[in-house]
Each structure stands twice: as C-alpha cells, then as structure tokens.
PDB file of N, CA, C and O in Angstrom:
ATOM      1  N   MET A  10    -127.122 -17.945  89.662  1.00 89.00           N
ATOM      2  CA  MET A  10    -128.719 -16.865  90.396  1.00 89.00           C
ATOM      3  C   MET A  10    -128.323 -15.668  90.255  1.00 89.00           C
ATOM      4  O   MET A  10    -127.534 -15.019  90.906  1.00 89.00           O
ATOM      5  N   THR A  11    -128.933 -14.965  89.250  1.00 96.00           N
ATOM      6  CA  THR A  11    -129.276 -13.535  89.146  1.00 96.00           C
ATOM      7  C   THR A  11    -129.184 -12.893  90.308  1.00 96.00           C
ATOM      8  O   THR A  11    -130.506 -13.105  91.125  1.00 96.00           O
ATOM      9  N   ILE A  12    -128.709 -11.903  90.854  1.00 97.00           N
ATOM     10  CA  ILE A  12    -129.274 -10.702  91.662  1.00 97.00           C
ATOM     11  C   ILE A  12    -129.476  -9.605  91.135  1.00 97.00           C
ATOM     12  O   ILE A  12    -129.166  -9.140  89.986  1.00 97.00           O
ATOM     13  N   ARG A  13    -130.348  -8.614  91.734  1.00 98.00           N
ATOM     14  CA  ARG A  13    -130.789  -7.705  91.380  1.00 98.00           C
ATOM     15  C   ARG A  13    -129.924  -6.629  92.409  1.00 98.00           C
ATOM     16  O   ARG A  13    -130.101  -6.488  93.693  1.00 98.00           O
ATOM     17  N   ILE A  14    -129.373  -5.414  91.946  1.00 98.00           N
ATOM     18  CA  ILE A  14    -128.570  -4.496  92.781  1.00 98.00           C
ATOM     19  C   ILE A  14    -128.977  -2.832  92.296  1.00 98.00           C
ATOM     20  O   ILE A  14    -129.505  -2.916  91.167  1.00 98.00           O
ATOM     21  N   THR A  15    -128.837  -2.158  93.057  1.00 98.00           N
ATOM     22  CA  THR A  15    -129.120  -0.738  92.886  1.00 98.00           C
ATOM     23  C   THR A  15    -127.460  -0.175  92.728  1.00 98.00           C
ATOM     24  O   THR A  15    -126.911  -0.325  94.018  1.00 98.00           O
ATOM     25  N   ILE A  16    -127.318   0.826  91.915  1.00 98.00           N
ATOM     26  CA  ILE A  16    -125.751   1.331  92.193  1.00 98.00           C
ATOM     27  C   ILE A  16    -126.350   3.268  91.886  1.00 98.00           C
ATOM     28  O   ILE A  16    -127.188   3.249  91.142  1.00 98.00           O
ATOM     29  N   LYS A  17    -126.273   3.676  93.049  1.00 98.00           N
ATOM     30  CA  LYS A  17    -126.584   5.094  93.095  1.00 98.00           C
ATOM     31  C   LYS A  17    -125.179   5.999  92.790  1.00 98.00           C
ATOM     32  O   LYS A  17    -124.085   5.549  93.313  1.00 98.00           O
ATOM     33  N   ASN A  18    -125.211   6.786  91.747  1.00 95.00           N
ATOM     34  CA  ASN A  18    -124.344   7.896  91.151  1.00 95.00           C
ATOM     35  C   ASN A  18    -124.125   9.264  92.240  1.00 95.00           C
ATOM     36  O   ASN A  18    -125.311   9.720  92.039  1.00 95.00           O
ATOM     37  N   LEU A  19    -123.278   9.135  93.134  1.00 91.00           N
ATOM     38  CA  LEU A  19    -123.222  10.395  94.059  1.00 91.00           C
ATOM     39  C   LEU A  19    -123.205  11.368  93.737  1.00 91.00           C
ATOM     40  O   LEU A  19    -123.140  12.711  93.957  1.00 91.00           O
ATOM     41  N   ALA A  20    -122.421  11.245  92.431  1.00 87.00           N
ATOM     42  CA  ALA A  20    -122.082  12.855  91.746  1.00 87.00           C
ATOM     43  C   ALA A  20    -123.469  13.520  91.439  1.00 87.00           C
ATOM     44  O   ALA A  20    -123.350  14.676  91.231  1.00 87.00           O
ATOM     45  N   ASN A  21    -124.376  12.560  90.741  1.00 91.00           N
ATOM     46  CA  ASN A  21    -125.459  13.600  90.138  1.00 91.00           C
ATOM     47  C   ASN A  21    -126.791  13.099  91.104  1.00 91.00           C
ATOM     48  O   ASN A  21    -127.916  13.452  90.346  1.00 91.00           O
ATOM     49  N   GLY A  22    -126.696  12.281  91.956  1.00 94.00           N
ATOM     50  CA  GLY A  22    -127.944  11.604  92.595  1.00 94.00           C
ATOM     51  C   GLY A  22    -128.946  10.793  91.941  1.00 94.00           C
ATOM     52  O   GLY A  22    -130.039  10.783  92.572  1.00 94.00           O
ATOM     53  N   THR A  23    -128.295  10.058  90.697  1.00 97.00           N
ATOM     54  CA  THR A  23    -129.409   9.011  90.028  1.00 97.00           C
ATOM     55  C   THR A  23    -128.918   7.796  90.458  1.00 97.00           C
ATOM     56  O   THR A  23    -128.054   7.209  91.031  1.00 97.00           O
ATOM     57  N   SER A  24    -129.848   6.810  90.280  1.00 97.00           N
ATOM     58  CA  SER A  24    -129.513   5.572  90.373  1.00 97.00           C
ATOM     59  C   SER A  24    -129.784   4.415  89.388  1.00 97.00           C
ATOM     60  O   SER A  24    -130.803   5.034  88.340  1.00 97.00           O
ATOM     61  N   LEU A  25    -129.388   3.461  89.334  1.00 97.00           N
ATOM     62  CA  LEU A  25    -129.268   2.724  88.537  1.00 97.00           C
ATOM     63  C   LEU A  25    -129.638   0.954  89.081  1.00 97.00           C
ATOM     64  O   LEU A  25    -128.761   0.708  89.506  1.00 97.00           O
ATOM     65  N   ARG A  26    -130.521   0.530  88.771  1.00 98.00           N
ATOM     66  CA  ARG A  26    -131.284  -0.909  88.712  1.00 98.00           C
ATOM     67  C   ARG A  26    -130.202  -1.845  87.842  1.00 98.00           C
ATOM     68  O   ARG A  26    -130.835  -1.774  86.567  1.00 98.00           O
ATOM     69  N   MET A  27    -129.755  -2.782  88.582  1.00 97.00           N
ATOM     70  CA  MET A  27    -129.287  -3.972  87.157  1.00 97.00           C
ATOM     71  C   MET A  27    -129.234  -5.214  87.974  1.00 97.00           C
ATOM     72  O   MET A  27    -129.539  -5.425  88.827  1.00 97.00           O
ATOM     73  N   GLU A  28    -128.769  -6.029  87.100  1.00 97.00           N
ATOM     74  CA  GLU A  28    -129.343  -7.389  87.368  1.00 97.00           C
ATOM     75  C   GLU A  28    -127.602  -7.875  87.081  1.00 97.00           C
ATOM     76  O   GLU A  28    -126.799  -7.414  86.143  1.00 97.00           O
ATOM     77  N   ALA A  29    -126.735  -8.615  88.224  1.00 97.00           N
ATOM     78  CA  ALA A  29    -125.612  -9.284  87.966  1.00 97.00           C
ATOM     79  C   ALA A  29    -125.404 -10.755  88.217  1.00 97.00           C
ATOM     80  O   ALA A  29    -126.408 -11.054  89.023  1.00 97.00           O
ATOM     81  N   GLU A  30    -124.592 -11.466  87.813  1.00 97.00           N
ATOM     82  CA  GLU A  30    -124.364 -12.765  88.204  1.00 97.00           C
ATOM     83  C   GLU A  30    -123.153 -12.740  88.848  1.00 97.00           C
ATOM     84  O   GLU A  30    -122.230 -12.213  89.173  1.00 97.00           O
ATOM     85  N   PRO A  31    -122.970 -14.056  89.925  1.00 97.00           N
ATOM     86  CA  PRO A  31    -122.307 -14.413  90.769  1.00 97.00           C
ATOM     87  C   PRO A  31    -120.583 -14.350  90.457  1.00 97.00           C
ATOM     88  O   PRO A  31    -119.611 -13.815  91.231  1.00 97.00           O
ATOM     89  N   ASP A  32    -120.832 -14.402  88.894  1.00 97.00           N
ATOM     90  CA  ASP A  32    -119.130 -14.486  88.847  1.00 97.00           C
ATOM     91  C   ASP A  32    -118.908 -13.226  87.861  1.00 97.00           C
ATOM     92  O   ASP A  32    -117.735 -13.237  87.491  1.00 97.00           O
ATOM     93  N   ASP A  33    -119.524 -12.116  87.992  1.00 98.00           N
ATOM     94  CA  ASP A  33    -119.463 -10.632  87.088  1.00 98.00           C
ATOM     95  C   ASP A  33    -118.562 -10.308  88.283  1.00 98.00           C
ATOM     96  O   ASP A  33    -118.514 -10.646  89.548  1.00 98.00           O
ATOM     97  N   SER A  34    -117.557  -9.696  87.592  1.00 97.00           N
ATOM     98  CA  SER A  34    -116.735  -9.051  88.493  1.00 97.00           C
ATOM     99  C   SER A  34    -116.910  -7.380  88.639  1.00 97.00           C
ATOM    100  O   SER A  34    -118.055  -7.498  88.165  1.00 97.00           O
ATOM    101  N   ILE A  35    -116.265  -7.005  89.823  1.00 97.00           N
ATOM    102  CA  ILE A  35    -116.912  -5.642  90.449  1.00 97.00           C
ATOM    103  C   ILE A  35    -116.322  -4.713  89.184  1.00 97.00           C
ATOM    104  O   ILE A  35    -117.151  -3.617  88.785  1.00 97.00           O
ATOM    105  N   ASN A  36    -115.697  -4.869  88.458  1.00 96.00           N
ATOM    106  CA  ASN A  36    -115.179  -4.191  87.388  1.00 96.00           C
ATOM    107  C   ASN A  36    -116.040  -3.896  86.360  1.00 96.00           C
ATOM    108  O   ASN A  36    -116.292  -2.945  85.612  1.00 96.00           O
ATOM    109  N   ASP A  37    -116.818  -5.461  86.053  1.00 97.00           N
ATOM    110  CA  ASP A  37    -117.643  -5.216  85.140  1.00 97.00           C
ATOM    111  C   ASP A  37    -118.957  -4.292  85.565  1.00 97.00           C
ATOM    112  O   ASP A  37    -119.480  -3.559  84.389  1.00 97.00           O
ATOM    113  N   LEU A  38    -119.326  -4.175  86.827  1.00 97.00           N
ATOM    114  CA  LEU A  38    -120.535  -3.620  87.530  1.00 97.00           C
ATOM    115  C   LEU A  38    -119.890  -2.274  86.986  1.00 97.00           C
ATOM    116  O   LEU A  38    -120.827  -1.087  86.713  1.00 97.00           O
ATOM    117  N   ILE A  39    -118.794  -1.826  87.549  1.00 96.00           N
ATOM    118  CA  ILE A  39    -118.524  -0.385  87.431  1.00 96.00           C
ATOM    119  C   ILE A  39    -118.573   0.598  85.835  1.00 96.00           C
ATOM    120  O   ILE A  39    -118.812   1.404  85.572  1.00 96.00           O
ATOM    121  N   ILE A  40    -117.890  -0.651  84.850  1.00 96.00           N
ATOM    122  CA  ILE A  40    -118.037  -0.670  83.663  1.00 96.00           C
ATOM    123  C   ILE A  40    -119.317  -0.501  82.995  1.00 96.00           C
ATOM    124  O   ILE A  40    -119.638   0.740  82.114  1.00 96.00           O
ATOM    125  N   SER A  41    -120.534  -1.361  83.525  1.00 96.00           N
ATOM    126  CA  SER A  41    -121.602  -1.306  83.227  1.00 96.00           C
ATOM    127  C   SER A  41    -122.021   0.007  83.310  1.00 96.00           C
ATOM    128  O   SER A  41    -122.931   0.935  82.726  1.00 96.00           O
ATOM    129  N   ALA A  42    -122.248   0.391  84.628  1.00 96.00           N
ATOM    130  CA  ALA A  42    -122.976   1.790  85.123  1.00 96.00           C
ATOM    131  C   ALA A  42    -122.044   2.855  84.592  1.00 96.00           C
ATOM    132  O   ALA A  42    -122.672   4.057  84.411  1.00 96.00           O
ATOM    133  N   GLY A  43    -120.809   2.930  84.273  1.00 94.00           N
ATOM    134  CA  GLY A  43    -119.889   3.789  83.485  1.00 94.00           C
ATOM    135  C   GLY A  43    -120.743   4.141  81.959  1.00 94.00           C
ATOM    136  O   GLY A  43    -120.598   5.508  82.024  1.00 94.00           O
ATOM    137  N   GLU A  44    -120.523   3.033  81.445  1.00 95.00           N
ATOM    138  CA  GLU A  44    -121.663   3.369  80.169  1.00 95.00           C
ATOM    139  C   GLU A  44    -122.862   3.888  80.326  1.00 95.00           C
ATOM    140  O   GLU A  44    -123.148   4.809  79.600  1.00 95.00           O
ATOM    141  N   TYR A  45    -123.491   3.514  81.421  1.00 95.00           N
ATOM    142  CA  TYR A  45    -124.959   4.016  81.178  1.00 95.00           C
ATOM    143  C   TYR A  45    -124.892   5.655  81.456  1.00 95.00           C
ATOM    144  O   TYR A  45    -125.668   6.470  80.968  1.00 95.00           O
ATOM    145  N   TRP A  46    -123.725   6.083  82.639  1.00 95.00           N
ATOM    146  CA  TRP A  46    -123.710   7.470  82.654  1.00 95.00           C
ATOM    147  C   TRP A  46    -122.736   8.272  82.029  1.00 95.00           C
ATOM    148  O   TRP A  46    -122.670   9.286  81.967  1.00 95.00           O
ATOM    149  N   ASN A  47    -122.511   7.722  81.123  1.00 94.00           N
ATOM    150  CA  ASN A  47    -121.288   8.285  80.193  1.00 94.00           C
ATOM    151  C   ASN A  47    -119.818   8.838  81.004  1.00 94.00           C
ATOM    152  O   ASN A  47    -119.636   9.949  81.140  1.00 94.00           O
ATOM    153  N   LEU A  48    -119.755   8.103  81.757  1.00 91.00           N
ATOM    154  CA  LEU A  48    -118.520   8.641  82.763  1.00 91.00           C
ATOM    155  C   LEU A  48    -117.433   7.396  82.330  1.00 91.00           C
ATOM    156  O   LEU A  48    -117.511   6.351  81.953  1.00 91.00           O
ATOM    157  N   ASP A  49    -116.057   7.958  82.919  1.00 87.00           N
ATOM    158  CA  ASP A  49    -114.685   7.199  82.681  1.00 87.00           C
ATOM    159  C   ASP A  49    -114.650   5.820  83.556  1.00 87.00           C
ATOM    160  O   ASP A  49    -114.304   6.412  84.659  1.00 87.00           O
ATOM    161  N   ALA A  50    -115.200   4.851  83.330  1.00 80.00           N
ATOM    162  CA  ALA A  50    -115.325   3.642  84.469  1.00 80.00           C
ATOM    163  C   ALA A  50    -113.932   3.472  84.926  1.00 80.00           C
ATOM    164  O   ALA A  50    -113.714   3.463  86.448  1.00 80.00           O
ATOM    165  N   GLY A  51    -112.885   3.767  84.732  1.00 84.00           N
ATOM    166  CA  GLY A  51    -111.618   3.936  85.396  1.00 84.00           C
ATOM    167  C   GLY A  51    -111.220   4.778  86.268  1.00 84.00           C
ATOM    168  O   GLY A  51    -110.416   4.706  87.157  1.00 84.00           O
ATOM    169  N   ALA A  52    -112.104   5.613  86.502  1.00 90.00           N
ATOM    170  CA  ALA A  52    -111.835   6.768  87.267  1.00 90.00           C
ATOM    171  C   ALA A  52    -113.079   6.769  88.494  1.00 90.00           C
ATOM    172  O   ALA A  52    -113.244   7.356  89.509  1.00 90.00           O
ATOM    173  N   TYR A  53    -113.741   5.524  88.794  1.00 93.00           N
ATOM    174  CA  TYR A  53    -114.958   5.378  89.768  1.00 93.00           C
ATOM    175  C   TYR A  53    -114.390   4.069  90.413  1.00 93.00           C
ATOM    176  O   TYR A  53    -114.117   2.989  89.556  1.00 93.00           O
ATOM    177  N   VAL A  54    -115.113   4.010  91.754  1.00 95.00           N
ATOM    178  CA  VAL A  54    -114.820   2.795  92.491  1.00 95.00           C
ATOM    179  C   VAL A  54    -116.338   2.421  92.970  1.00 95.00           C
ATOM    180  O   VAL A  54    -117.373   3.428  92.757  1.00 95.00           O
ATOM    181  N   LEU A  55    -116.588   1.062  93.520  1.00 96.00           N
ATOM    182  CA  LEU A  55    -117.952   0.935  94.077  1.00 96.00           C
ATOM    183  C   LEU A  55    -117.810   0.907  95.475  1.00 96.00           C
ATOM    184  O   LEU A  55    -116.825  -0.115  95.905  1.00 96.00           O
ATOM    185  N   LYS A  56    -118.424   1.299  96.202  1.00 96.00           N
ATOM    186  CA  LYS A  56    -118.412   0.888  97.749  1.00 96.00           C
ATOM    187  C   LYS A  56    -119.817   0.627  97.786  1.00 96.00           C
ATOM    188  O   LYS A  56    -120.872   0.712  97.630  1.00 96.00           O
ATOM    189  N   LYS A  57    -119.744  -0.560  99.245  1.00 97.00           N
ATOM    190  CA  LYS A  57    -121.006  -0.939 100.193  1.00 97.00           C
ATOM    191  C   LYS A  57    -120.922  -0.532 101.742  1.00 97.00           C
ATOM    192  O   LYS A  57    -120.071  -0.999 102.319  1.00 97.00           O
ATOM    193  N   GLY A  58    -121.641   0.543 101.960  1.00 95.00           N
ATOM    194  CA  GLY A  58    -121.524   1.146 103.089  1.00 95.00           C
ATOM    195  C   GLY A  58    -120.182   1.831 103.113  1.00 95.00           C
ATOM    196  O   GLY A  58    -119.857   2.746 102.423  1.00 95.00           O
ATOM    197  N   LYS A  59    -119.280   1.070 104.188  1.00 94.00           N
ATOM    198  CA  LYS A  59    -118.313   1.867 104.056  1.00 94.00           C
ATOM    199  C   LYS A  59    -116.733   0.922 103.547  1.00 94.00           C
ATOM    200  O   LYS A  59    -115.774   1.488 103.511  1.00 94.00           O
ATOM    201  N   LYS A  60    -117.501   0.100 102.932  1.00 95.00           N
ATOM    202  CA  LYS A  60    -116.201  -1.046 102.500  1.00 95.00           C
ATOM    203  C   LYS A  60    -116.175  -0.672 101.168  1.00 95.00           C
ATOM    204  O   LYS A  60    -117.275  -0.392 100.366  1.00 95.00           O
ATOM    205  N   LEU A  61    -114.775  -0.354 100.490  1.00 95.00           N
ATOM    206  CA  LEU A  61    -114.724  -0.669  98.983  1.00 95.00           C
ATOM    207  C   LEU A  61    -114.402  -1.921  98.523  1.00 95.00           C
ATOM    208  O   LEU A  61    -114.244  -2.366  99.105  1.00 95.00           O
ATOM    209  N   LEU A  62    -115.286  -1.736  97.512  1.00 97.00           N
ATOM    210  CA  LEU A  62    -115.140  -3.096  96.739  1.00 97.00           C
ATOM    211  C   LEU A  62    -114.281  -3.654  95.934  1.00 97.00           C
ATOM    212  O   LEU A  62    -113.723  -1.976  95.009  1.00 97.00           O
ATOM    213  N   THR A  63    -113.364  -4.508  95.905  1.00 91.00           N
ATOM    214  CA  THR A  63    -112.299  -4.897  95.300  1.00 91.00           C
ATOM    215  C   THR A  63    -112.805  -5.133  93.479  1.00 91.00           C
ATOM    216  O   THR A  63    -113.432  -6.192  93.416  1.00 91.00           O
ATOM    217  N   GLY A  64    -112.243  -4.291  92.588  1.00 91.00           N
ATOM    218  CA  GLY A  64    -112.682  -4.350  91.138  1.00 91.00           C
ATOM    219  C   GLY A  64    -112.356  -5.802  90.521  1.00 91.00           C
ATOM    220  O   GLY A  64    -113.125  -6.306  90.004  1.00 91.00           O
ATOM    221  N   LYS A  65    -111.173  -6.595  91.008  1.00 95.00           N
ATOM    222  CA  LYS A  65    -110.971  -8.016  90.526  1.00 95.00           C
ATOM    223  C   LYS A  65    -111.810  -8.895  91.210  1.00 95.00           C
ATOM    224  O   LYS A  65    -111.769 -10.037  90.612  1.00 95.00           O
ATOM    225  N   ARG A  66    -112.345  -8.705  92.544  1.00 97.00           N
ATOM    226  CA  ARG A  66    -113.146  -9.763  92.852  1.00 97.00           C
ATOM    227  C   ARG A  66    -114.476 -10.085  92.025  1.00 97.00           C
ATOM    228  O   ARG A  66    -114.773  -8.604  91.453  1.00 97.00           O
ATOM    229  N   THR A  67    -115.290 -11.045  92.442  1.00 98.00           N
ATOM    230  CA  THR A  67    -116.563 -11.290  91.847  1.00 98.00           C
ATOM    231  C   THR A  67    -117.608 -10.716  92.928  1.00 98.00           C
ATOM    232  O   THR A  67    -117.411 -10.329  93.604  1.00 98.00           O
ATOM    233  N   VAL A  68    -119.023 -10.903  92.216  1.00 98.00           N
ATOM    234  CA  VAL A  68    -120.055 -10.356  92.884  1.00 98.00           C
ATOM    235  C   VAL A  68    -120.238 -11.290  94.300  1.00 98.00           C
ATOM    236  O   VAL A  68    -120.693 -11.053  95.261  1.00 98.00           O
ATOM    237  N   SER A  69    -119.824 -12.702  93.987  1.00 97.00           N
ATOM    238  CA  SER A  69    -119.759 -13.489  94.883  1.00 97.00           C
ATOM    239  C   SER A  69    -119.019 -13.266  96.317  1.00 97.00           C
ATOM    240  O   SER A  69    -119.312 -13.923  96.902  1.00 97.00           O
ATOM    241  N   ASP A  70    -117.699 -13.068  95.668  1.00 97.00           N
ATOM    242  CA  ASP A  70    -116.797 -13.333  96.575  1.00 97.00           C
ATOM    243  C   ASP A  70    -116.947 -12.029  97.336  1.00 97.00           C
ATOM    244  O   ASP A  70    -116.641 -11.896  98.602  1.00 97.00           O
ATOM    245  N   GLU A  71    -117.338 -10.574  97.085  1.00 97.00           N
ATOM    246  CA  GLU A  71    -117.847  -9.262  97.778  1.00 97.00           C
ATOM    247  C   GLU A  71    -119.078  -9.916  98.633  1.00 97.00           C
ATOM    248  O   GLU A  71    -119.787  -9.037  99.451  1.00 97.00           O
ATOM    249  N   GLY A  72    -120.104 -11.052  98.316  1.00 96.00           N
ATOM    250  CA  GLY A  72    -121.106 -11.229  98.986  1.00 96.00           C
ATOM    251  C   GLY A  72    -122.334 -10.451  98.697  1.00 96.00           C
ATOM    252  O   GLY A  72    -123.208 -10.026  99.762  1.00 96.00           O
ATOM    253  N   LEU A  73    -122.325  -9.836  97.812  1.00 97.00           N
ATOM    254  CA  LEU A  73    -123.388  -8.907  97.219  1.00 97.00           C
ATOM    255  C   LEU A  73    -124.887  -9.762  97.269  1.00 97.00           C
ATOM    256  O   LEU A  73    -124.570 -10.917  96.659  1.00 97.00           O
ATOM    257  N   LEU A  74    -125.945  -9.416  97.716  1.00 97.00           N
ATOM    258  CA  LEU A  74    -127.135  -9.979  97.617  1.00 97.00           C
ATOM    259  C   LEU A  74    -128.272  -9.417  96.924  1.00 97.00           C
ATOM    260  O   LEU A  74    -127.678  -7.843  96.663  1.00 97.00           O
ATOM    261  N   THR A  75    -129.226  -9.782  96.214  1.00 97.00           N
ATOM    262  CA  THR A  75    -130.516  -9.020  95.878  1.00 97.00           C
ATOM    263  C   THR A  75    -130.799  -7.805  96.883  1.00 97.00           C
ATOM    264  O   THR A  75    -130.877  -8.200  97.903  1.00 97.00           O
ATOM    265  N   ASP A  76    -130.986  -6.663  96.388  1.00 97.00           N
ATOM    266  CA  ASP A  76    -131.261  -5.542  97.002  1.00 97.00           C
ATOM    267  C   ASP A  76    -130.248  -4.829  97.759  1.00 97.00           C
ATOM    268  O   ASP A  76    -130.590  -3.555  98.074  1.00 97.00           O
ATOM    269  N   ASP A  77    -128.966  -4.968  97.486  1.00 98.00           N
ATOM    270  CA  ASP A  77    -128.104  -4.446  97.803  1.00 98.00           C
ATOM    271  C   ASP A  77    -127.808  -3.126  97.152  1.00 98.00           C
ATOM    272  O   ASP A  77    -128.221  -2.930  96.038  1.00 98.00           O
ATOM    273  N   VAL A  78    -127.539  -2.144  97.886  1.00 98.00           N
ATOM    274  CA  VAL A  78    -127.259  -0.706  97.061  1.00 98.00           C
ATOM    275  C   VAL A  78    -126.090  -0.164  96.980  1.00 98.00           C
ATOM    276  O   VAL A  78    -124.738  -0.695  98.646  1.00 98.00           O
ATOM    277  N   LEU A  79    -125.389  -0.193  96.006  1.00 98.00           N
ATOM    278  CA  LEU A  79    -124.190   0.264  96.055  1.00 98.00           C
ATOM    279  C   LEU A  79    -123.966   1.706  95.702  1.00 98.00           C
ATOM    280  O   LEU A  79    -124.672   2.190  94.854  1.00 98.00           O
ATOM    281  N   GLU A  80    -122.936   2.663  96.238  1.00 97.00           N
ATOM    282  CA  GLU A  80    -122.502   3.623  95.723  1.00 97.00           C
ATOM    283  C   GLU A  80    -121.162   3.483  94.682  1.00 97.00           C
ATOM    284  O   GLU A  80    -120.229   3.223  95.080  1.00 97.00           O
ATOM    285  N   MET A  81    -121.228   4.711  93.699  1.00 96.00           N
ATOM    286  CA  MET A  81    -120.431   4.749  92.755  1.00 96.00           C
ATOM    287  C   MET A  81    -119.869   6.190  93.064  1.00 96.00           C
ATOM    288  O   MET A  81    -120.603   7.166  92.848  1.00 96.00           O
ATOM    289  N   ILE A  82    -118.122   6.042  93.454  1.00 94.00           N
ATOM    290  CA  ILE A  82    -117.864   7.580  93.770  1.00 94.00           C
ATOM    291  C   ILE A  82    -116.721   7.477  92.957  1.00 94.00           C
ATOM    292  O   ILE A  82    -115.960   6.402  92.590  1.00 94.00           O
ATOM    293  N   PRO A  83    -116.107   8.958  92.761  1.00 91.00           N
ATOM    294  CA  PRO A  83    -114.870   8.727  92.364  1.00 91.00           C
ATOM    295  C   PRO A  83    -113.422   8.161  92.834  1.00 91.00           C
ATOM    296  O   PRO A  83    -113.680   7.903  94.090  1.00 91.00           O
ATOM    297  N   ASP A  84    -112.438   7.326  92.019  1.00 86.00           N
ATOM    298  CA  ASP A  84    -111.960   6.603  93.019  1.00 86.00           C
ATOM    299  C   ASP A  84    -110.801   7.781  93.852  1.00 86.00           C
ATOM    300  O   ASP A  84    -110.087   8.624  93.260  1.00 86.00           O
ATOM    301  N   PRO A  85    -110.849   7.226  95.136  1.00 79.00           N
ATOM    302  CA  PRO A  85    -109.999   7.966  96.103  1.00 79.00           C
ATOM    303  C   PRO A  85    -108.379   7.997  95.769  1.00 79.00           C
ATOM    304  O   PRO A  85    -107.853   9.018  96.418  1.00 79.00           O
ATOM    305  N   GLU A  86    -107.932   7.035  94.860  1.00 76.00           N
ATOM    306  CA  GLU A  86    -106.531   6.811  94.335  1.00 76.00           C
ATOM    307  C   GLU A  86    -106.290   7.650  93.038  1.00 76.00           C
ATOM    308  O   GLU A  86    -105.173   7.337  92.917  1.00 76.00           O
ATOM    309  N   GLY A  87    -107.323   8.289  92.685  1.00 66.00           N
ATOM    310  CA  GLY A  87    -106.964   8.454  91.818  1.00 66.00           C
ATOM    311  C   GLY A  87    -107.541   8.115  90.206  1.00 66.00           C
ATOM    312  O   GLY A  87    -107.668   9.031  89.071  1.00 66.00           O
ATOM    313  N   GLY A  88    -107.512   6.703  89.941  1.00 54.00           N
ATOM    314  CA  GLY A  88    -108.057   5.778  88.799  1.00 54.00           C
ATOM    315  C   GLY A  88    -107.317   6.269  88.068  1.00 54.00           C
ATOM    316  O   GLY A  88    -106.011   6.377  88.009  1.00 54.00           O
ATOM    317  N   CYS A  89    -107.505   5.941  86.412  1.00 51.00           N
ATOM    318  CA  CYS A  89    -106.593   6.248  85.728  1.00 51.00           C
ATOM    319  C   CYS A  89    -107.436   6.743  84.476  1.00 51.00           C
ATOM    320  O   CYS A  89    -108.198   7.421  84.522  1.00 51.00           O
TER     321      CYS A  89
END
C-alpha cells in the first residue's frame, strides 16, 4: 500500500511531496529527495519529530503513515 509523505528541506525551506512503498528503505527516500534538490544524499538524514530515522530500515519498520512530515537535515555525525 503506497503512502504519501512530505519531506521538508530545512536548509532551504522547501518541501517535497512523495509516494513511498512500505518496503522502501529510508535511504531510498533520502536518495530521491537528494536528487530532487541536487544534494549529496550521503550527507543528510531524515527525522520525524525528535527521532532520527535509520537509513537501512524500511518505511514500514519506522512506522511511517500517509501524511507524515519528515525533515531532511545534515547528518549530525558528518555523513560521507
């Protein structure tokens, strides 16, 4: 079942509405958003509220639902 989420880029204040499948990884979402904003996806992470989402986990593992809003932020651990 496809879910629709919003990803906010806190660096430039823009948002991206996208569809995700339950078995998509969080890394897949980061890569897609990075391509949209022409960013190095390896240097960013996603968070929901105060929780950082784990890149290797899936949308389903993280419990994401339709209309969730995620924030894309620079990786606090430095990224690659």
